[in-house]
Short mmCIF file of C-alpha atoms in Angstrom, two decimals:
data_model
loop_
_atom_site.label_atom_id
_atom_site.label_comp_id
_atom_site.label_asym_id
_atom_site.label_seq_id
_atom_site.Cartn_x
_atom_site.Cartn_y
_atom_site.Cartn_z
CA UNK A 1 -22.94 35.56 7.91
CA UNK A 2 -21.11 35.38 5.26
CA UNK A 3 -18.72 32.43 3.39
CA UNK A 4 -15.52 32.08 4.86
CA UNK A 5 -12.16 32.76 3.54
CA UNK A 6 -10.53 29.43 3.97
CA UNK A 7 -6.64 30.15 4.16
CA UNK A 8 -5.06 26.80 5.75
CA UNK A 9 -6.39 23.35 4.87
CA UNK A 10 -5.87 20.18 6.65
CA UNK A 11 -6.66 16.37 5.65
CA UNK A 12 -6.58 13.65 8.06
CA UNK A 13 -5.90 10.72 5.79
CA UNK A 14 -3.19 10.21 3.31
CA UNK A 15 -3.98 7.73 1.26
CA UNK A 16 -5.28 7.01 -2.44
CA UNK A 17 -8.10 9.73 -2.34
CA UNK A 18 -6.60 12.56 0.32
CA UNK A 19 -2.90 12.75 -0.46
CA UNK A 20 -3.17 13.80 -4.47
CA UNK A 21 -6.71 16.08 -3.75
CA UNK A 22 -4.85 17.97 -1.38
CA UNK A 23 -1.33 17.99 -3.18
CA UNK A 24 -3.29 19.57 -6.40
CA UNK A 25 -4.97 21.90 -4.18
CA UNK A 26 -1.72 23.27 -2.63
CA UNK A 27 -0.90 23.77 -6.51
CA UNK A 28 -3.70 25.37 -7.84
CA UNK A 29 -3.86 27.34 -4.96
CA UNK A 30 -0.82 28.77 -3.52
CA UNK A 31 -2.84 31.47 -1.07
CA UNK A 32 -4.09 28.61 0.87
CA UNK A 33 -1.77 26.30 3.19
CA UNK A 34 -2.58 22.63 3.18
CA UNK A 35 -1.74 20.26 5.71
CA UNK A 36 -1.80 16.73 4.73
CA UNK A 37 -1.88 14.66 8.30
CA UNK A 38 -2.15 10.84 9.11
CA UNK A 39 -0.98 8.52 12.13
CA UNK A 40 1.04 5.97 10.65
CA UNK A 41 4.88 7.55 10.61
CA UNK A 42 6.08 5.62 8.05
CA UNK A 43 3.42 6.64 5.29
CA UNK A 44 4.56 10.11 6.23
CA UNK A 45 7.78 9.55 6.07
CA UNK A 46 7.43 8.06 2.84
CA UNK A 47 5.37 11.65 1.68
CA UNK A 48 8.42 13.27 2.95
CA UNK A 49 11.28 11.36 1.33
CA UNK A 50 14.49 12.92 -0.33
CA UNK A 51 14.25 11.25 -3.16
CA UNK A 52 9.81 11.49 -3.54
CA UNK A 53 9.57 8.09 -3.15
CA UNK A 54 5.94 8.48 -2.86
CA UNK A 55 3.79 5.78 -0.42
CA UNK A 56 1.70 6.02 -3.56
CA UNK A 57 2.41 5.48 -7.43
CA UNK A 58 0.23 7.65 -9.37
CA UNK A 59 0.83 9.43 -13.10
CA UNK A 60 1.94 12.77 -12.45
CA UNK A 61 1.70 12.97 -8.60
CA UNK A 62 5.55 13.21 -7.85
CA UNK A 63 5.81 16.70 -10.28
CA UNK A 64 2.78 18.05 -7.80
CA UNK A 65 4.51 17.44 -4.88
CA UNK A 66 7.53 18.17 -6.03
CA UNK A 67 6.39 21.76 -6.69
CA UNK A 68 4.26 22.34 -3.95
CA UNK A 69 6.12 20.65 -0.48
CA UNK A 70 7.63 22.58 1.44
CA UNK A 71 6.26 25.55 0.35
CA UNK A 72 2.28 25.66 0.79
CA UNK A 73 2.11 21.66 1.41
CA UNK A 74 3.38 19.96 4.04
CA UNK A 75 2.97 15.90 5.76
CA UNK A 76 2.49 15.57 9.70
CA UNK A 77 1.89 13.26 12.02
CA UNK A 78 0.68 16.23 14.33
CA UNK A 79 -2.78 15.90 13.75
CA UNK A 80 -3.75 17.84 16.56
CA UNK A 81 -1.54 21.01 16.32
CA UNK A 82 -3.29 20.43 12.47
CA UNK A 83 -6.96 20.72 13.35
CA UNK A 84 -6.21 23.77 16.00
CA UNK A 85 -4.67 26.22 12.91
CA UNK A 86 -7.15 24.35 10.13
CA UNK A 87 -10.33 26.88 8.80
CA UNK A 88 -11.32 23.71 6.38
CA UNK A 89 -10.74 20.29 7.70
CA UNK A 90 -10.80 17.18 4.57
CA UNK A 91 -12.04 13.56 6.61
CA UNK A 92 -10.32 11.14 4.72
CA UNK A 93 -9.98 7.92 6.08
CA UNK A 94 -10.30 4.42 5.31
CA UNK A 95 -13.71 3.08 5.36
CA UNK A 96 -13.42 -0.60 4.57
CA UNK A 97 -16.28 -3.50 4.19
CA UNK A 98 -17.26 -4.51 7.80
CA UNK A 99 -15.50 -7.99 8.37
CA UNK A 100 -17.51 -8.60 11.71
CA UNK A 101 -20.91 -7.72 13.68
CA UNK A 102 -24.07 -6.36 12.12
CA UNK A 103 -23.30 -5.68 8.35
CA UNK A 104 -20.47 -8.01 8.43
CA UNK A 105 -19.17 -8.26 4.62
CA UNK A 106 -21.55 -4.92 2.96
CA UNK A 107 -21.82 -2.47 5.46
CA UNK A 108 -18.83 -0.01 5.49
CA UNK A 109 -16.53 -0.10 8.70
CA UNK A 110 -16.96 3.84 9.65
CA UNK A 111 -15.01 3.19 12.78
CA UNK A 112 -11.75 5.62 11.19
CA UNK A 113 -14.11 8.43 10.40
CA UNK A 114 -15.86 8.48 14.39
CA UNK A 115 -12.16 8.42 15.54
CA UNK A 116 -11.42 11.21 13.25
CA UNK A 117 -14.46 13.33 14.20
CA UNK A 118 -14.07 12.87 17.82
CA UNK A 119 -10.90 13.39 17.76
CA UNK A 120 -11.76 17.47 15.79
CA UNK A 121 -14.51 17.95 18.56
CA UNK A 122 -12.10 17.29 21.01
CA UNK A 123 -9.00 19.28 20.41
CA UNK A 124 -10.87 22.19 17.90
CA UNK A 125 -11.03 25.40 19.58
CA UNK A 126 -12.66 27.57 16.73
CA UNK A 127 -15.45 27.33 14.40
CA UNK A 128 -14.46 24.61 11.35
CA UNK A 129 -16.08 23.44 8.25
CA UNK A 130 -15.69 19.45 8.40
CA UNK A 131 -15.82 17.51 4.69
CA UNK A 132 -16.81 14.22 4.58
CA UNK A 133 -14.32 13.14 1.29
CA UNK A 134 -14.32 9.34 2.11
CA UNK A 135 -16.62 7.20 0.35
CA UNK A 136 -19.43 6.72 3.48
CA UNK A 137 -22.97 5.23 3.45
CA UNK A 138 -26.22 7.86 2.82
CA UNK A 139 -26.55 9.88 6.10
CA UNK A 140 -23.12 9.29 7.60
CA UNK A 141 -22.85 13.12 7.96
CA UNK A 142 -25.91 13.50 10.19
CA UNK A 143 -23.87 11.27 12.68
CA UNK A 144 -20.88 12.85 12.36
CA UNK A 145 -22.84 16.63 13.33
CA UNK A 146 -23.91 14.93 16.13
CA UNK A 147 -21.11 13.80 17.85
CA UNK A 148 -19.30 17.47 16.59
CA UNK A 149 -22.11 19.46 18.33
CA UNK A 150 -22.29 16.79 21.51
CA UNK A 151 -18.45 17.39 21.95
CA UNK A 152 -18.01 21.15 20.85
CA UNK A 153 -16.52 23.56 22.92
CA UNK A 154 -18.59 27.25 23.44
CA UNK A 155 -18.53 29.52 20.66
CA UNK A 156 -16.88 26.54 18.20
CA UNK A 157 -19.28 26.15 15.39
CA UNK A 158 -18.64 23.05 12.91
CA UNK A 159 -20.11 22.76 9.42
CA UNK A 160 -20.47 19.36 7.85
CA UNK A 161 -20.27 19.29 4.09
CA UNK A 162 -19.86 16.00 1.43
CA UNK A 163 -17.27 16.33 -1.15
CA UNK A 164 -16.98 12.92 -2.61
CA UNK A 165 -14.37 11.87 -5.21
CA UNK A 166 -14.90 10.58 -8.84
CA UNK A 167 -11.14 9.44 -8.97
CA UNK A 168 -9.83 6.73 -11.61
CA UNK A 169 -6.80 5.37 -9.91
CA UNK A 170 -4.08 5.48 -12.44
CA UNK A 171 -5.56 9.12 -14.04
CA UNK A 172 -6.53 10.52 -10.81
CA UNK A 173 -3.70 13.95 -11.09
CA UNK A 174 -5.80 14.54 -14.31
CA UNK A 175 -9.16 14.14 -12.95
CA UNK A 176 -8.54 16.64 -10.56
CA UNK A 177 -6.83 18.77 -12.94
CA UNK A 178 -9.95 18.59 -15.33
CA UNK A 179 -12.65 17.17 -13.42
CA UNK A 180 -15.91 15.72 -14.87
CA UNK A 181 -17.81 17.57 -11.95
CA UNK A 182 -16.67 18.68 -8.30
CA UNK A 183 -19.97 17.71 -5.89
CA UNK A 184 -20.44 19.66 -2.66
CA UNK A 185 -23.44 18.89 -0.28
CA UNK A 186 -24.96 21.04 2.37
CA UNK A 187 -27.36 21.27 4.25
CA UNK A 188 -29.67 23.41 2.84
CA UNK A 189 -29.47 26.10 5.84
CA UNK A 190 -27.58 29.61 5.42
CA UNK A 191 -25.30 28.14 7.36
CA UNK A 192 -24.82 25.28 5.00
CA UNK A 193 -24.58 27.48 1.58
CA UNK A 194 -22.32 29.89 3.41
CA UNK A 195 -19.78 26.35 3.89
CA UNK A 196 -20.74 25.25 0.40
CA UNK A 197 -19.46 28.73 -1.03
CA UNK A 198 -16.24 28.32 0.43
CA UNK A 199 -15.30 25.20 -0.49
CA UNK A 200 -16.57 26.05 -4.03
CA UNK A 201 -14.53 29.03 -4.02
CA UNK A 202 -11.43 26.69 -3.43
CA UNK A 203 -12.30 24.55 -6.36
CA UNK A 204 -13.09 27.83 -8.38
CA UNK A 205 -9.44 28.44 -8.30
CA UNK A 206 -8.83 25.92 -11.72
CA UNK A 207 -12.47 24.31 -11.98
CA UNK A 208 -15.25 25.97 -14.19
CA UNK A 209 -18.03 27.20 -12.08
CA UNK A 210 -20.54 25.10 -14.42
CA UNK A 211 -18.74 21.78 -12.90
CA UNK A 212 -19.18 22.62 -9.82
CA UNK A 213 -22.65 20.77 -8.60
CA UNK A 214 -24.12 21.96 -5.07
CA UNK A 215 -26.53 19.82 -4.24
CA UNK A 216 -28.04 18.88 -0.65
CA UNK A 217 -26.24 16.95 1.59
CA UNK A 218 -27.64 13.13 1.31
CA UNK A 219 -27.76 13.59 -2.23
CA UNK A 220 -24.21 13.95 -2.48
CA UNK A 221 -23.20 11.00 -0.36
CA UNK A 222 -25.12 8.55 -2.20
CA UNK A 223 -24.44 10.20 -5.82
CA UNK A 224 -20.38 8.57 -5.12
CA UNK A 225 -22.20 5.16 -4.26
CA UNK A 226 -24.68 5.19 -7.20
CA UNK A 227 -22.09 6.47 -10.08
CA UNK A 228 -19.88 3.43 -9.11
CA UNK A 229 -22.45 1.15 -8.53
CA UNK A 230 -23.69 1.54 -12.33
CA UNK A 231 -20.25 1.78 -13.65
CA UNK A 232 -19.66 -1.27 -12.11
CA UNK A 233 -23.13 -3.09 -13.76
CA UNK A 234 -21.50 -2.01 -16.81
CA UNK A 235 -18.47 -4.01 -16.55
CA UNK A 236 -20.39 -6.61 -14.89
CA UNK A 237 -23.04 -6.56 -17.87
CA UNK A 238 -20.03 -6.45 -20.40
CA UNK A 239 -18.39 -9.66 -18.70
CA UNK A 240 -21.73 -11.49 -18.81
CA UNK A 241 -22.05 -11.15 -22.82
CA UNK A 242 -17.88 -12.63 -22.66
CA UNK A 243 -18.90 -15.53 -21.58
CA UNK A 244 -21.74 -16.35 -24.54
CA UNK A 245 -19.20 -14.51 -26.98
CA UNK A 246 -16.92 -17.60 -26.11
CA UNK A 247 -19.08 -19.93 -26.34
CA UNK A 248 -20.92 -18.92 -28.77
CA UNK A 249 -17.99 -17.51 -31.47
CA UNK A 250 -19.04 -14.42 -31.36
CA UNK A 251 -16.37 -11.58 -30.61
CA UNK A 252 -16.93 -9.34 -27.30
CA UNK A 253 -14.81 -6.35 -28.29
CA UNK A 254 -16.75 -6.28 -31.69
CA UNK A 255 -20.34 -6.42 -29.42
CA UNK A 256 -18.68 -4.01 -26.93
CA UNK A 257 -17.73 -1.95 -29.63
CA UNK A 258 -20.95 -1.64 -31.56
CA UNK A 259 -23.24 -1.27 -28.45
CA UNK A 260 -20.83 2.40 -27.45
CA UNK A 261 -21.99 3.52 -30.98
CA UNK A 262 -25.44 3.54 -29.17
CA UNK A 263 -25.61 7.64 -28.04
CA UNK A 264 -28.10 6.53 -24.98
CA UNK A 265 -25.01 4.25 -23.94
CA UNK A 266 -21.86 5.57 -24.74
CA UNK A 267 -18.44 3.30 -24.97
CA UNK A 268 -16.86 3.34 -21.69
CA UNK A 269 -16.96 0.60 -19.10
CA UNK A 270 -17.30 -1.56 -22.01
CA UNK A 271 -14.65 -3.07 -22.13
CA UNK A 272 -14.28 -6.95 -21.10
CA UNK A 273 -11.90 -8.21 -18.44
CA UNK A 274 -11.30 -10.86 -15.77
CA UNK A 275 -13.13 -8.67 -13.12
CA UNK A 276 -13.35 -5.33 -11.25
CA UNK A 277 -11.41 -4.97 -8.54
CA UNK A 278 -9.94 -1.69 -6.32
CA UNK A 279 -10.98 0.09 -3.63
CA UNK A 280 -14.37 1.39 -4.74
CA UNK A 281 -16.63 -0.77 -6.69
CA UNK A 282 -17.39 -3.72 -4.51
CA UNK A 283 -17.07 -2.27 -1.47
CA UNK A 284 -19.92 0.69 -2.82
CA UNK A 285 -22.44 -1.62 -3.87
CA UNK A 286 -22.06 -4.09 -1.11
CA UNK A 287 -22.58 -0.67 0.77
CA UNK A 288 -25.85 0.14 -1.23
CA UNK A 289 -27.13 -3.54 -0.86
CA UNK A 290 -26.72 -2.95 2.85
CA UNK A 291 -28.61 0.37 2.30
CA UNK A 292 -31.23 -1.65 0.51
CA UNK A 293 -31.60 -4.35 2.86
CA UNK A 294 -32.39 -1.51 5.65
CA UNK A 295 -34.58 0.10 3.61
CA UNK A 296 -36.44 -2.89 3.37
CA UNK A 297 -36.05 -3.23 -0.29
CA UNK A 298 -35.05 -7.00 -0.48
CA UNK A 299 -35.42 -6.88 -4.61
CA UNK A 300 -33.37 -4.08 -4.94
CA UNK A 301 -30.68 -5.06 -3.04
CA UNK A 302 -30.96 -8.23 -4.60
CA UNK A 303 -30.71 -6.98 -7.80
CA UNK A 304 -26.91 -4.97 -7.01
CA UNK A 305 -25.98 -8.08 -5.17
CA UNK A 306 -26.13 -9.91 -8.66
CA UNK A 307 -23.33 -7.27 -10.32
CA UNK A 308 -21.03 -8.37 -7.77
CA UNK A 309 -21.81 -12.09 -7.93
CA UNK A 310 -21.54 -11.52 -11.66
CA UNK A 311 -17.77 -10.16 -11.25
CA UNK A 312 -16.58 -13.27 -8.38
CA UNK A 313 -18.34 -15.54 -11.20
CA UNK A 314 -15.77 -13.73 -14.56
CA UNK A 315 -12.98 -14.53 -12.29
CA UNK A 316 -14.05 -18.32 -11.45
CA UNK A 317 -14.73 -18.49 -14.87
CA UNK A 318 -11.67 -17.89 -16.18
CA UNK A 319 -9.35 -19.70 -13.47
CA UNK A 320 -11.39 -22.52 -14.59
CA UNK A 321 -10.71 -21.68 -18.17
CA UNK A 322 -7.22 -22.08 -17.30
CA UNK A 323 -7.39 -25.45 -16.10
CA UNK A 324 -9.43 -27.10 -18.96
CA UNK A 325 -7.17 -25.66 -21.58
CA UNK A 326 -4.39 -27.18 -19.78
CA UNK A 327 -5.74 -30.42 -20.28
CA UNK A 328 -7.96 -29.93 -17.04
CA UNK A 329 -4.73 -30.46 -14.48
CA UNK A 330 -2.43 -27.98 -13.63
CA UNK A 331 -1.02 -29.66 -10.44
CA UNK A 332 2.66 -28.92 -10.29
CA UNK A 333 2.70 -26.76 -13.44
CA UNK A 334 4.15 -23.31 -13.41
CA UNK A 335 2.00 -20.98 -14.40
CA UNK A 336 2.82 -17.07 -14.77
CA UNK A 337 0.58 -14.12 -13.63
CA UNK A 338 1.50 -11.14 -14.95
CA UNK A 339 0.04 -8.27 -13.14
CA UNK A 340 -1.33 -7.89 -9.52
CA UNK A 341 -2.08 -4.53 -9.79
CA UNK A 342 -6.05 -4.11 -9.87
CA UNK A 343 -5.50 -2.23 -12.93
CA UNK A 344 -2.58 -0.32 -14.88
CA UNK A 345 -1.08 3.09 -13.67
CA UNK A 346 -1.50 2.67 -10.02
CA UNK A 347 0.21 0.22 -7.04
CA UNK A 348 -3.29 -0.19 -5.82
CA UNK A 349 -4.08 -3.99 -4.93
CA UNK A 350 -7.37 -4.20 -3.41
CA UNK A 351 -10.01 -6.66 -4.40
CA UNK A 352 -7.05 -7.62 -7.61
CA UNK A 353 -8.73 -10.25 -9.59
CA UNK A 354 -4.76 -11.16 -9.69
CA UNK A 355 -5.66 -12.20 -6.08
CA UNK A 356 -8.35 -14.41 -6.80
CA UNK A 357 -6.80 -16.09 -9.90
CA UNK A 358 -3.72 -17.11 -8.01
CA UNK A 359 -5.98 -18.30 -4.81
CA UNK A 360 -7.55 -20.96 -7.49
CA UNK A 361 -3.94 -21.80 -8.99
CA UNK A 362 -2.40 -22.35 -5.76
CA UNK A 363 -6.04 -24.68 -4.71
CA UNK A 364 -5.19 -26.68 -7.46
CA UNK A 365 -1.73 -26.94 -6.54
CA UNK A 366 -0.04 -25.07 -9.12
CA UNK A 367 3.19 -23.11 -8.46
CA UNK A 368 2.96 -19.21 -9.35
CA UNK A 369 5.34 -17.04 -10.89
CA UNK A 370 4.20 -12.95 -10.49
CA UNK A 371 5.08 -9.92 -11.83
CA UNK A 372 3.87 -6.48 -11.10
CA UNK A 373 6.38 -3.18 -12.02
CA UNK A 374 4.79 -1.53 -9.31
CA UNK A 375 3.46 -3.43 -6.64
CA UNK A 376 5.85 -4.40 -3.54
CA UNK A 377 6.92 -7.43 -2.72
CA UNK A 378 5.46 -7.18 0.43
CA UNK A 379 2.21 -5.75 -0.31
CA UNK A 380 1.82 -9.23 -2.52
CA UNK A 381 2.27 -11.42 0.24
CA UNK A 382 0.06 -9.74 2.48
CA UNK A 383 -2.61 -10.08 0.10
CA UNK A 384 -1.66 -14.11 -0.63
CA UNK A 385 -1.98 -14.81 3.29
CA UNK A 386 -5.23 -12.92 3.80
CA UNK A 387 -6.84 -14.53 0.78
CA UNK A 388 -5.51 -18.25 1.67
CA UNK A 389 -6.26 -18.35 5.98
CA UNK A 390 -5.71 -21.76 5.20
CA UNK A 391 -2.00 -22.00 4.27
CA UNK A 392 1.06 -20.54 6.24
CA UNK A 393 2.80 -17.62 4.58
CA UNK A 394 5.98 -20.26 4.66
CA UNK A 395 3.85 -22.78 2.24
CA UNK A 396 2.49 -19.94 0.16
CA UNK A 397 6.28 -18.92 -0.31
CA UNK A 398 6.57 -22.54 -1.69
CA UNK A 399 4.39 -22.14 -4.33
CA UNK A 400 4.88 -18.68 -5.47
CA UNK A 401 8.03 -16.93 -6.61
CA UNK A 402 7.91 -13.34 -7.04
CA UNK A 403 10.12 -12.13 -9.83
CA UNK A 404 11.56 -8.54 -11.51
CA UNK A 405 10.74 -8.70 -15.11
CA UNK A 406 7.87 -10.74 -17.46
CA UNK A 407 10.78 -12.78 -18.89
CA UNK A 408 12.33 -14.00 -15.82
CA UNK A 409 8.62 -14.91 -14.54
CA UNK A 410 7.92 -16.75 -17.92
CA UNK A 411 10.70 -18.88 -17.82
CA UNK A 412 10.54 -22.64 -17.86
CA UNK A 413 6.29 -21.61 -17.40
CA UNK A 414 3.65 -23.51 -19.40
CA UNK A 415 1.63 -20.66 -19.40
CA UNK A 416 1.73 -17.13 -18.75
CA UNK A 417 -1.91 -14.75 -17.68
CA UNK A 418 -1.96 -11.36 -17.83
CA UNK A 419 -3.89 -10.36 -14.91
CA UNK A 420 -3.61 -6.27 -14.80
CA UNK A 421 -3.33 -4.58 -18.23
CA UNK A 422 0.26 -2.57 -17.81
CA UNK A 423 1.81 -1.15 -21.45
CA UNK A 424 4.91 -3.32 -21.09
CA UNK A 425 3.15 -6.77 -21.35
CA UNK A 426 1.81 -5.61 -24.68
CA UNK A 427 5.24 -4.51 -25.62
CA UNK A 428 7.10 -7.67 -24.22
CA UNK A 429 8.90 -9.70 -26.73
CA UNK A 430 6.98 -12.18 -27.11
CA UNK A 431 8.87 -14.35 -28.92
CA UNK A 432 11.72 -14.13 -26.70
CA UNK A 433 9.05 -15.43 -24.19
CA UNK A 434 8.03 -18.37 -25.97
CA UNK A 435 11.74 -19.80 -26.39
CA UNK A 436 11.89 -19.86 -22.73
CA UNK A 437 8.62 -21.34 -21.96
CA UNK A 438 7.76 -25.17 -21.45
CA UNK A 439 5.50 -26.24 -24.63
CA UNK A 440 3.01 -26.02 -25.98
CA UNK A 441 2.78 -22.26 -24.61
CA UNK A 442 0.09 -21.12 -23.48
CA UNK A 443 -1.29 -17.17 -23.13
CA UNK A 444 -4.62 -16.42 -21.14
CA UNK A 445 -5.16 -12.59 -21.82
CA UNK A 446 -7.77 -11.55 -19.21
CA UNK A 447 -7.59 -7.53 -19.95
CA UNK A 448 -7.79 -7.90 -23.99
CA UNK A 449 -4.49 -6.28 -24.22
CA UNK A 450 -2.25 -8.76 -26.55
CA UNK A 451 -2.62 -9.19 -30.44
CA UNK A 452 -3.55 -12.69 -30.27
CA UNK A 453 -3.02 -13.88 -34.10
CA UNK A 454 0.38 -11.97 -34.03
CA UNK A 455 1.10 -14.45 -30.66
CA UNK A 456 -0.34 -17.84 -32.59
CA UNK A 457 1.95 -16.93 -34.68
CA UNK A 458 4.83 -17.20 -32.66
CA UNK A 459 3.87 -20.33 -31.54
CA UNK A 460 1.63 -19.54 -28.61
CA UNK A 461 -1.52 -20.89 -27.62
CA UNK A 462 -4.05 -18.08 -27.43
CA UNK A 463 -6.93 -17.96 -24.85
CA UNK A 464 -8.72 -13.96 -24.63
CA UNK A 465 -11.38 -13.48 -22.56
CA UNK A 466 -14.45 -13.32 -24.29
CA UNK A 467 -12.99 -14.63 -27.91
CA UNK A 468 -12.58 -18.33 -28.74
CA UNK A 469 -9.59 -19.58 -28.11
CA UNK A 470 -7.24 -19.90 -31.16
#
């Protein structure tokens, strides 16, 4: 038997990870047709607009799909009539933190990828290679090849392969253009390779054959959990060392700095902040603590417990900061968050230290002004009624205003925080801030993005993470 020749390409899922794989797949491979299919109408919709206003803000994304749609790539809420004509069908769907029943709060909810496969069993009537491209615990596959082969109709053979992504939201168009490494798993079966080989062959297309890593099938699923797990210990180690760099005078982008010169440790994800956030980190090692637990490896998953602890603690810790400096009240004092973005370059809001930060303002009774150039209004106050239960989305609205520029959110504010680390707030002018602002004027930079003498200058108090204050 030998690999097939995959020709039409579907994705169930378009979200963060499935929309821009696929859309640079339909570009670097025009042979091959690529279906990008999901339920909700209006995301679709969205994929489809005249004017590519995309359900998704990513670098570079809108040129791909402007290029490829409606010529080899194409949105549908026919998922069905997609799996019948698909040779190679891409599972990628949600899979949250469990908020209820066993697992509750690590375990990941794989209730979107069942639905998914039994929905493929179901309506497939020819032999498909299924790959698992959400981020899934170790040995989520072998379940999903059991309810394929339970469900299959005669003479419809599936395949399960892993395919995880090593996205960076915000670069993810050039990832995929250049990736660090593509992973495929298989089982290590003829069968398997055979599967392998023709997803590599799709990747072989633009990606070096030396980047492309087969490896067996477990190994891949828990290689996506492990890579983010110790890229987030690295942040998590990084903010740690802030916190005695503040109190101890010492300077944490001068430490940071001189520990990458290290060749065994290399400078990225060194780089202090106010916290991880986004779709990945927490969510991965909660899911490898849960992993742990099972195991029955309490220490272990004791010990990747503590990164995340570490990263709730950076954002206490500075919310807190906040308050002291403002001579330890903030109760009825506007105070600016620039950025609820969990990082630059993307529209992505999940697990925002943003979130968190104006939780603790709002506790303390502050009133909020926000600004994100990216995020939607209504994406924001979503997030600020799911991460307050306690207060009606009518009070919340009484506290926090959300505003269309950093100046218009600084104005008549006694201090402003930059939250998500977005070019424009290091280009803002400052001083134009400052004349608008109540004083003294205060600046908490949680990303280590301003110049903070050039600011004192201006007038501003200066507050960086991991710096004294000056």
């Amino acid at each position: 038997m030998a690999p097939l020749k995959v020709t039409k390409v579907l994705c169930i899922g378009a979200g963060y990870v499935g929309g821009p794989t696929c859309a640079v797949i339909a570009l670097k491979c025009p042979h091959i047709t690529v279906t990008i299919a999901d339920i909700n109408k209006a995301r679709i919709d969205a994929w489809n607009s005249l004017d590519f206003n995309l359900p998704i803000y990513e670098p570079g994304l809108e040129d791909v799909v402007r290029q490829c749609r409606g010529r080899n790539l194409f949105f549908s809420t026919d998922v069905v009539k997609g799996i019948k004509e698909a040779d190679l069908i891409f599972v990628s769907v949600n899979t949250p933190t469990k908020k209820s029943g066993v697992g509750a709060g690590f375990a990941a909810d794989l209730n979107y990828v069942e639905l998914a496969t039994r929905q493929i069993a179901e309506v497939a009537t020819t032999s498909k290679i299924v790959v698992e491209k959400s981020t899934v615990p170790c040995r989520t596959a072998e379940s999903m090849r059991t309810i394929l082969e339970a469900n299959s109709k005669p003479n419809c053979r599936f395949d399960i392969l892993s395919n995880p992504e090593f996205l960076a939201e915000g670069t993810a168009i050039s990832d995929l253009f250049n990736p660090d490494r593509v992973l495929i798993g298989s089982l290590q079966t003829t069968e398997g390779k055979d599967a392998c080989a023709s997803l590599a062959a799709i990747y072989a297309n633009w990606v070096p054959k030396e980047n492309i890593l087969t490896v067996g099938l477990w190994s891949s699923e828990l290689s996506k959990l492990a890579a983010n797990a110790m890229l987030a210990q690295r942040i998590s180690s990084v903010n740690a060392l802030s916190a005695i760099c503040e109190a101890t005078g010492a300077n944490i982008d001068e430490v940071a700095h001189a520990v990458g010169y290290d060749s065994r440790m290399g400078p990225k994800f060194l780089k202090a902040s106010v916290g991880f956030g986004g779709s990945c980190f927490q969510k991965d090692i909660l899911n490898l603590v849960y992993l742990s637990e099972s195991l029955h490896l309490p220490e272990v998953a004791s010990y990747w417990r503590q990164v995340v602890e570490m990263n709730e603690y950076q954002k206490r810790r500075f919310s807190k900061r906040v308050v002291d400096t403002l001579f330890n009240t903030i109760t009825g004092k506007q105070i600016t968050v620039l950025g609820f973005a969990f990082k630059a370059d993307t529209g992505d809001t999940r697990e925002s230290a943003a979130i968190t930060l104006i939780r603790d303002f709002l506790s303390e009774r502050a009133f909020v002004n926000v600004y994100d150039p990216k995020v939607e209004e209504s994406q924001i106050w979503y997030d600020l009624a799911e991460a307050c239960p306690t207060m009606t989305l009518d009070n919340i609205k009484k506290q926090v205003k959300i505003h269309k520029s950093a100046l218009e959110a600084s104005k008549n504010a006694e201090a402003v925080v930059i939250a998500t680390e977005w070019k424009e707030f290091k280009e803002i002018d400052w001083a134009e801030v400052y004349k608008h602002m109540k004083k003294p004027a205060f600046v908490f930079d949680g990303r280590l993005l301003v110049d903070a003498d050039a600011l004192s200058k201006i007038g501003f108090k200066v507050a960086t993470i991991g710096r004294p204050s000056i």
